[in-house]
Amino acid sequence: MTGSEFYQVEPSARSSWRLAVLMGANSRTYKFALGRALLDLARQGHAEVPLRDLAVPYAMSLVEHAAQAPQASERTPVGTADFLAVVAAESAESRRLGTPTDRLLDAAVRSLPAMVLRKFHNLRGIPELPHRFYEVTGSGGSTGGSGGPGRRIVRLTDDLHRVARSEQAVGLRAELGARWSIVENSFATGIGRSLIADGFTVDRATAALTDTQRRRSVAGVTEAVIGFQHGRCLTCGDDITPECGTVVDHVFPYALMKRYGSVSGWPGPDLDQLWNLAPAHETCNSVKSDRLPTDDELRRLARRNTAIMESPVPLKRTLQLTLEPPGNGRRPGGWPEFLREVSGLVS
């Protein structure tokens, strides 16, 4: 499933936003810091903000995250003049102040127009997102301080306000945080190499993705994958909102492994892995119980997994491993064929 096909499933501003956050290639985490700042400013009702005001939450998000994990790939050189080098140098003082130092803020204001503000709407394979979430106007002095020769203004579009105020707004912010955490872990030396080679496992007790090397929790399954379901329950297809109550459902019931294991051993793939786990309404999951998935549910699962395969590693790698049969060779087909094979084991 290409980005265009993902968008066509639900052509909306929310889908454009998810394309930017979930499917873009990431050599640094600037896009996530910008996305968080945009969502928060739109939720607060801002129609436009000076670039310098946008730079404050943008820079502080990077400061907070950089204190915990790398914000760039080890393959990306970070020179002394690089913005991330300024983040590192000004991190302690910015955290003490609770706001960016003047040096960090000036660096953010200078770098934003030339970097992430130019690239946020671009996606590999798509010339530009179908929706735009901001426009930068004005010119002149980039620092925008009082008495400066000019001011740049970031106008927040109606599409961004629709996203920030939608019934899925809380989930969209959580999706961004989960994606940020996944990318950070893929940057971390050792951990990242393990994830790229082995993907994630799932901690069944906590419904969290964990890295295979240290068994360290990286992100919740729901937050990591719900965006690839367009924020919808896999069982009924309706929106998942904070009021609904959400669970992580085994689409093919986990009981199958016990049922068949007591006779001759379950001959299929591990049902406790990411490919078979999907966020669903708590009420839908309760009614579904241990029944087999319907054709509609299998179509949604195939579409969701195909969309994840278009995202960068390591989520993509996690599902690739499921599609690879033991030993040499390669399983023909994609997710629809794979799910039909699993269904055939219990029909």
Short mmCIF file of C-alpha atoms in Angstrom, two decimals:
data_model
loop_
_atom_site.label_atom_id
_atom_site.label_comp_id
_atom_site.label_asym_id
_atom_site.label_seq_id
_atom_site.Cartn_x
_atom_site.Cartn_y
_atom_site.Cartn_z
CA MET A 1 0.00 0.00 0.00
CA THR A 2 1.52 3.27 -1.10
CA GLY A 3 1.00 6.54 0.73
CA SER A 4 -1.51 7.55 -1.94
CA GLU A 5 -3.47 4.31 -1.44
CA PHE A 6 -3.44 4.81 2.34
CA TYR A 7 -4.87 8.29 1.84
CA GLN A 8 -7.56 7.10 -0.56
CA VAL A 9 -8.94 4.70 2.05
CA GLU A 10 -9.99 7.79 4.03
CA PRO A 11 -9.27 11.03 2.14
CA SER A 12 -9.15 13.56 4.95
CA ALA A 13 -6.87 16.04 6.69
CA ARG A 14 -6.29 13.42 9.40
CA SER A 15 -4.95 10.97 6.82
CA SER A 16 -2.60 13.62 5.42
CA TRP A 17 -1.36 14.27 8.94
CA ARG A 18 -0.77 10.56 9.50
CA LEU A 19 1.14 10.28 6.25
CA ALA A 20 3.52 12.97 7.47
CA VAL A 21 3.96 11.53 10.97
CA LEU A 22 3.82 7.76 10.38
CA MET A 23 5.20 7.15 6.89
CA GLY A 24 7.90 9.73 6.34
CA ALA A 25 11.56 8.75 6.33
CA ASN A 26 13.40 10.08 9.39
CA SER A 27 17.09 10.87 9.70
CA ARG A 28 16.33 13.31 12.56
CA THR A 29 13.31 13.93 14.76
CA TYR A 30 12.58 17.54 13.80
CA LYS A 31 9.26 16.60 12.18
CA PHE A 32 7.90 15.19 15.45
CA ALA A 33 8.88 18.28 17.44
CA LEU A 34 7.23 20.52 14.87
CA GLY A 35 4.12 18.33 14.73
CA ARG A 36 3.69 18.43 18.50
CA ALA A 37 4.07 22.22 18.57
CA LEU A 38 1.57 22.66 15.73
CA LEU A 39 -1.06 20.44 17.36
CA ASP A 40 -0.74 22.20 20.70
CA LEU A 41 -0.89 25.71 19.23
CA ALA A 42 -3.93 24.86 17.10
CA ARG A 43 -5.67 23.23 20.06
CA GLN A 44 -5.09 26.45 22.01
CA GLY A 45 -6.96 28.34 19.27
CA HIS A 46 -4.10 30.20 17.57
CA ALA A 47 -4.78 31.21 13.98
CA GLU A 48 -1.23 32.44 13.42
CA VAL A 49 1.94 32.77 15.49
CA PRO A 50 5.26 34.55 15.03
CA LEU A 51 7.96 32.12 14.03
CA ARG A 52 9.75 32.86 17.29
CA ASP A 53 6.69 31.75 19.30
CA LEU A 54 6.52 28.48 17.36
CA ALA A 55 10.24 27.95 17.98
CA VAL A 56 9.78 27.88 21.77
CA PRO A 57 7.77 24.61 22.10
CA TYR A 58 9.64 23.16 19.11
CA ALA A 59 13.03 23.67 20.75
CA MET A 60 11.89 22.57 24.22
CA SER A 61 10.45 19.31 22.86
CA LEU A 62 13.82 18.50 21.34
CA VAL A 63 15.59 19.45 24.58
CA GLU A 64 13.38 17.09 26.59
CA HIS A 65 13.76 14.20 24.17
CA ALA A 66 17.49 14.70 23.57
CA ALA A 67 18.08 14.24 27.29
CA GLN A 68 16.76 10.66 26.98
CA ALA A 69 17.68 9.41 23.51
CA PRO A 70 19.53 10.36 20.30
CA GLN A 71 17.61 12.58 17.90
CA ALA A 72 19.57 11.72 14.77
CA SER A 73 20.75 8.56 13.10
CA GLU A 74 24.33 7.55 13.82
CA ARG A 75 24.80 7.74 10.02
CA THR A 76 23.87 11.43 10.08
CA PRO A 77 26.88 13.63 10.89
CA VAL A 78 26.21 16.29 13.52
CA GLY A 79 28.74 19.11 13.24
CA THR A 80 29.44 21.80 15.82
CA ALA A 81 27.21 24.28 13.95
CA ASP A 82 24.35 21.79 13.61
CA PHE A 83 21.09 22.66 15.36
CA LEU A 84 21.24 19.42 17.38
CA ALA A 85 24.70 20.44 18.60
CA VAL A 86 23.18 23.69 19.87
CA VAL A 87 20.37 21.68 21.52
CA ALA A 88 22.98 19.57 23.32
CA ALA A 89 25.03 22.56 24.41
CA GLU A 90 22.04 24.55 25.69
CA SER A 91 20.02 21.62 27.06
CA ALA A 92 20.92 21.85 30.75
CA GLU A 93 20.37 25.61 30.99
CA SER A 94 17.14 25.46 28.98
CA ARG A 95 15.77 22.76 31.29
CA ARG A 96 16.76 24.84 34.31
CA LEU A 97 14.98 27.90 32.91
CA GLY A 98 11.98 25.96 31.62
CA THR A 99 12.34 27.79 28.30
CA PRO A 100 14.98 27.87 25.54
CA THR A 101 18.08 29.97 26.11
CA ASP A 102 18.48 32.93 23.77
CA ARG A 103 21.15 31.07 21.84
CA LEU A 104 18.96 28.00 21.37
CA LEU A 105 15.91 30.04 20.44
CA ASP A 106 17.84 32.09 17.89
CA ALA A 107 19.22 28.88 16.37
CA ALA A 108 15.73 27.37 16.17
CA VAL A 109 14.31 30.48 14.48
CA ARG A 110 17.15 30.45 11.94
CA SER A 111 16.91 26.74 11.16
CA LEU A 112 13.15 26.17 11.08
CA PRO A 113 12.40 27.86 7.71
CA ALA A 114 15.32 26.19 5.96
CA MET A 115 14.70 22.69 7.35
CA VAL A 116 11.58 21.15 8.75
CA LEU A 117 9.10 23.86 7.75
CA ARG A 118 10.10 23.25 4.14
CA LYS A 119 9.94 19.46 4.40
CA PHE A 120 6.97 18.63 6.65
CA HIS A 121 4.48 18.45 3.76
CA ASN A 122 6.75 16.34 1.56
CA LEU A 123 6.64 12.55 1.52
CA ARG A 124 8.66 10.06 -0.43
CA GLY A 125 6.58 8.92 -3.42
CA ILE A 126 4.10 11.80 -3.05
CA PRO A 127 5.12 15.25 -4.36
CA GLU A 128 3.19 16.95 -1.56
CA LEU A 129 0.59 16.02 1.04
CA PRO A 130 -3.02 16.56 -0.07
CA HIS A 131 -3.51 19.01 2.81
CA ARG A 132 -1.32 21.79 4.13
CA PHE A 133 -1.18 22.51 7.84
CA TYR A 134 0.60 25.89 7.87
CA GLU A 135 1.87 28.65 5.64
CA VAL A 136 4.92 30.80 6.40
CA THR A 137 4.60 34.45 5.45
CA GLY A 138 6.79 37.51 5.83
CA SER A 139 10.49 37.97 5.25
CA GLY A 140 13.44 39.96 6.52
CA GLY A 141 15.20 39.35 9.82
CA SER A 142 14.97 35.71 10.75
CA THR A 143 15.32 36.25 14.49
CA GLY A 144 12.13 38.29 14.66
CA GLY A 145 13.11 40.06 17.88
CA SER A 146 11.84 43.50 18.76
CA GLY A 147 13.34 46.11 16.50
CA GLY A 148 14.31 43.49 13.92
CA PRO A 149 13.93 44.30 10.22
CA GLY A 150 11.08 41.87 9.67
CA ARG A 151 8.87 39.13 11.11
CA ARG A 152 7.98 35.74 9.83
CA ILE A 153 4.49 34.55 10.67
CA VAL A 154 3.30 30.94 10.66
CA ARG A 155 -0.37 30.78 9.74
CA LEU A 156 -2.13 27.68 11.02
CA THR A 157 -4.58 26.42 8.40
CA ASP A 158 -8.18 25.32 8.84
CA ASP A 159 -7.04 21.76 8.06
CA LEU A 160 -4.67 21.82 11.03
CA HIS A 161 -7.45 23.14 13.28
CA ARG A 162 -9.74 20.34 12.08
CA VAL A 163 -7.08 17.77 12.95
CA ALA A 164 -6.25 19.32 16.33
CA ARG A 165 -9.90 19.55 17.36
CA SER A 166 -11.18 16.29 15.91
CA GLU A 167 -12.58 13.50 18.03
CA GLN A 168 -9.28 11.67 17.46
CA ALA A 169 -7.08 14.59 18.56
CA VAL A 170 -5.86 12.92 21.77
CA GLY A 171 -5.01 9.77 19.85
CA LEU A 172 -3.17 11.68 17.13
CA ARG A 173 -0.91 13.28 19.72
CA ALA A 174 -0.27 9.85 21.28
CA GLU A 175 0.52 8.38 17.84
CA LEU A 176 3.09 11.10 17.27
CA GLY A 177 4.70 10.38 20.64
CA ALA A 178 4.85 6.65 19.96
CA ARG A 179 6.35 7.17 16.53
CA TRP A 180 8.93 9.54 18.01
CA SER A 181 9.92 6.93 20.61
CA ILE A 182 10.21 4.21 17.95
CA VAL A 183 12.45 6.38 15.77
CA GLU A 184 14.63 7.37 18.75
CA ASN A 185 15.19 3.74 19.59
CA SER A 186 16.10 2.97 16.00
CA PHE A 187 18.78 5.69 16.28
CA ALA A 188 20.30 4.30 19.48
CA THR A 189 23.50 2.36 18.83
CA GLY A 190 23.05 -1.32 19.56
CA ILE A 191 19.33 -1.06 20.22
CA GLY A 192 18.72 0.34 16.76
CA ARG A 193 20.75 -2.38 15.10
CA SER A 194 18.82 -5.01 17.03
CA LEU A 195 15.48 -3.50 16.05
CA ILE A 196 16.43 -3.24 12.40
CA ALA A 197 17.56 -6.86 12.40
CA ASP A 198 14.95 -8.45 14.66
CA GLY A 199 12.06 -5.99 14.91
CA PHE A 200 9.88 -5.69 18.00
CA THR A 201 8.40 -8.27 20.27
CA VAL A 202 5.21 -7.65 22.25
CA ASP A 203 4.99 -7.80 26.02
CA ARG A 204 1.63 -9.44 26.46
CA ALA A 205 1.26 -8.31 30.08
CA THR A 206 1.62 -4.63 29.24
CA ALA A 207 0.55 -4.57 25.55
CA ALA A 208 3.80 -2.74 24.78
CA LEU A 209 6.35 -3.06 22.01
CA THR A 210 9.74 -4.04 23.38
CA ASP A 211 13.17 -4.21 21.81
CA THR A 212 14.51 -7.72 21.46
CA GLN A 213 17.94 -6.91 22.87
CA ARG A 214 17.03 -5.49 26.28
CA ARG A 215 13.32 -6.31 26.49
CA ARG A 216 12.83 -2.59 27.10
CA SER A 217 9.41 -1.05 26.56
CA VAL A 218 9.45 1.31 23.57
CA ALA A 219 5.80 2.24 22.93
CA GLY A 220 2.30 0.94 23.48
CA VAL A 221 0.92 -1.28 20.75
CA THR A 222 -2.23 0.83 20.48
CA GLU A 223 -0.40 4.14 20.09
CA ALA A 224 2.13 2.64 17.65
CA VAL A 225 -0.32 1.10 15.18
CA ILE A 226 -3.74 2.74 15.53
CA GLY A 227 -2.88 5.45 13.02
CA PHE A 228 -2.35 2.80 10.35
CA GLN A 229 -6.00 1.82 11.05
CA HIS A 230 -7.00 5.47 10.53
CA GLY A 231 -7.75 5.64 14.26
CA ARG A 232 -10.60 3.16 13.90
CA CYS A 233 -11.63 0.00 15.71
CA LEU A 234 -10.59 -3.01 13.67
CA THR A 235 -13.76 -4.87 14.65
CA CYS A 236 -16.50 -2.37 13.80
CA GLY A 237 -14.59 0.26 11.79
CA ASP A 238 -15.81 3.21 13.87
CA ASP A 239 -13.59 5.91 15.41
CA ILE A 240 -11.73 5.11 18.61
CA THR A 241 -11.96 8.06 20.99
CA PRO A 242 -10.83 8.50 24.62
CA GLU A 243 -14.38 7.87 25.85
CA CYS A 244 -14.66 4.48 24.14
CA GLY A 245 -12.32 2.33 26.18
CA THR A 246 -9.68 0.61 24.06
CA VAL A 247 -8.13 -2.85 24.18
CA VAL A 248 -5.57 -4.66 22.06
CA ASP A 249 -7.43 -7.49 20.35
CA HIS A 250 -6.06 -10.76 19.00
CA VAL A 251 -7.78 -10.78 15.60
CA PHE A 252 -7.26 -14.52 15.32
CA PRO A 253 -8.06 -15.54 18.92
CA TYR A 254 -5.07 -16.55 20.99
CA ALA A 255 -7.15 -19.51 22.23
CA LEU A 256 -6.49 -21.21 18.87
CA MET A 257 -2.89 -21.86 19.89
CA LYS A 258 -4.00 -23.54 23.10
CA ARG A 259 -6.83 -25.45 21.41
CA TYR A 260 -4.67 -26.88 18.63
CA GLY A 261 -1.60 -27.18 20.83
CA SER A 262 -3.40 -29.65 23.08
CA VAL A 263 -3.99 -31.96 20.11
CA SER A 264 -1.18 -31.86 17.59
CA GLY A 265 0.43 -28.47 18.00
CA TRP A 266 -0.66 -25.20 16.41
CA PRO A 267 0.70 -25.28 12.85
CA GLY A 268 0.38 -21.57 12.15
CA PRO A 269 2.31 -18.40 13.01
CA ASP A 270 2.55 -16.96 16.51
CA LEU A 271 -0.79 -15.29 17.20
CA ASP A 272 0.71 -13.17 19.96
CA GLN A 273 2.76 -11.02 17.61
CA LEU A 274 2.17 -7.56 16.16
CA TRP A 275 0.67 -8.73 12.86
CA ASN A 276 -2.34 -10.20 14.73
CA LEU A 277 -2.80 -7.47 17.37
CA ALA A 278 -5.14 -4.55 16.72
CA PRO A 279 -6.70 -1.76 18.79
CA ALA A 280 -10.46 -2.19 19.18
CA HIS A 281 -13.32 -0.85 21.26
CA GLU A 282 -13.55 -2.62 24.59
CA THR A 283 -17.24 -3.33 23.96
CA CYS A 284 -16.55 -4.76 20.49
CA ASN A 285 -13.81 -6.97 21.89
CA SER A 286 -16.10 -8.24 24.65
CA VAL A 287 -18.80 -9.24 22.16
CA LYS A 288 -16.25 -10.77 19.76
CA SER A 289 -14.78 -13.01 22.46
CA ASP A 290 -12.94 -16.00 20.88
CA ARG A 291 -14.75 -16.14 17.56
CA LEU A 292 -12.81 -16.23 14.28
CA PRO A 293 -12.40 -12.95 12.38
CA THR A 294 -14.96 -11.94 9.78
CA ASP A 295 -14.06 -11.20 6.16
CA ASP A 296 -14.35 -7.46 6.87
CA GLU A 297 -11.97 -7.73 9.83
CA LEU A 298 -9.46 -9.67 7.75
CA ARG A 299 -9.62 -7.04 5.01
CA ARG A 300 -9.00 -4.30 7.58
CA LEU A 301 -6.11 -6.24 9.11
CA ALA A 302 -4.52 -6.87 5.71
CA ARG A 303 -4.87 -3.19 4.83
CA ARG A 304 -3.44 -2.10 8.19
CA ASN A 305 -0.45 -4.44 7.97
CA THR A 306 0.22 -3.43 4.37
CA ALA A 307 0.24 0.22 5.45
CA ILE A 308 2.74 -0.52 8.24
CA MET A 309 4.99 -2.14 5.64
CA GLU A 310 5.20 1.27 3.94
CA SER A 311 6.54 2.89 7.11
CA PRO A 312 10.26 2.98 7.93
CA VAL A 313 11.91 0.30 10.06
CA PRO A 314 11.61 -1.12 12.68
CA LEU A 315 7.80 -1.54 12.59
CA LYS A 316 8.15 -2.56 8.97
CA ARG A 317 10.86 -5.07 9.86
CA THR A 318 8.69 -6.60 12.56
CA LEU A 319 6.03 -7.51 10.01
CA GLN A 320 8.57 -8.53 7.37
CA LEU A 321 9.79 -11.23 9.74
CA THR A 322 6.27 -12.63 10.01
CA LEU A 323 5.98 -12.88 6.24
CA GLU A 324 9.32 -14.67 5.93
CA PRO A 325 8.87 -18.45 6.26
CA PRO A 326 11.35 -20.46 8.35
CA GLY A 327 14.47 -21.50 6.47
CA ASN A 328 15.30 -20.33 2.98
CA GLY A 329 12.86 -19.07 0.42
CA ARG A 330 10.12 -16.52 0.54
CA ARG A 331 6.40 -16.83 1.16
CA PRO A 332 4.54 -15.75 -2.00
CA GLY A 333 2.06 -12.91 -1.88
CA GLY A 334 1.38 -10.33 0.78
CA TRP A 335 -0.96 -9.88 3.71
CA PRO A 336 -4.25 -10.92 2.05
CA GLU A 337 -2.66 -14.21 0.99
CA PHE A 338 -1.00 -14.73 4.36
CA LEU A 339 -4.25 -14.20 6.25
CA ARG A 340 -6.08 -16.57 3.92
CA GLU A 341 -3.48 -19.22 4.75
CA VAL A 342 -4.02 -18.74 8.47
CA SER A 343 -7.80 -18.88 8.00
CA GLY A 344 -7.39 -22.12 6.08
CA LEU A 345 -5.73 -23.73 9.11
CA VAL A 346 -8.89 -23.37 11.18
CA SER A 347 -11.66 -23.61 8.58
#
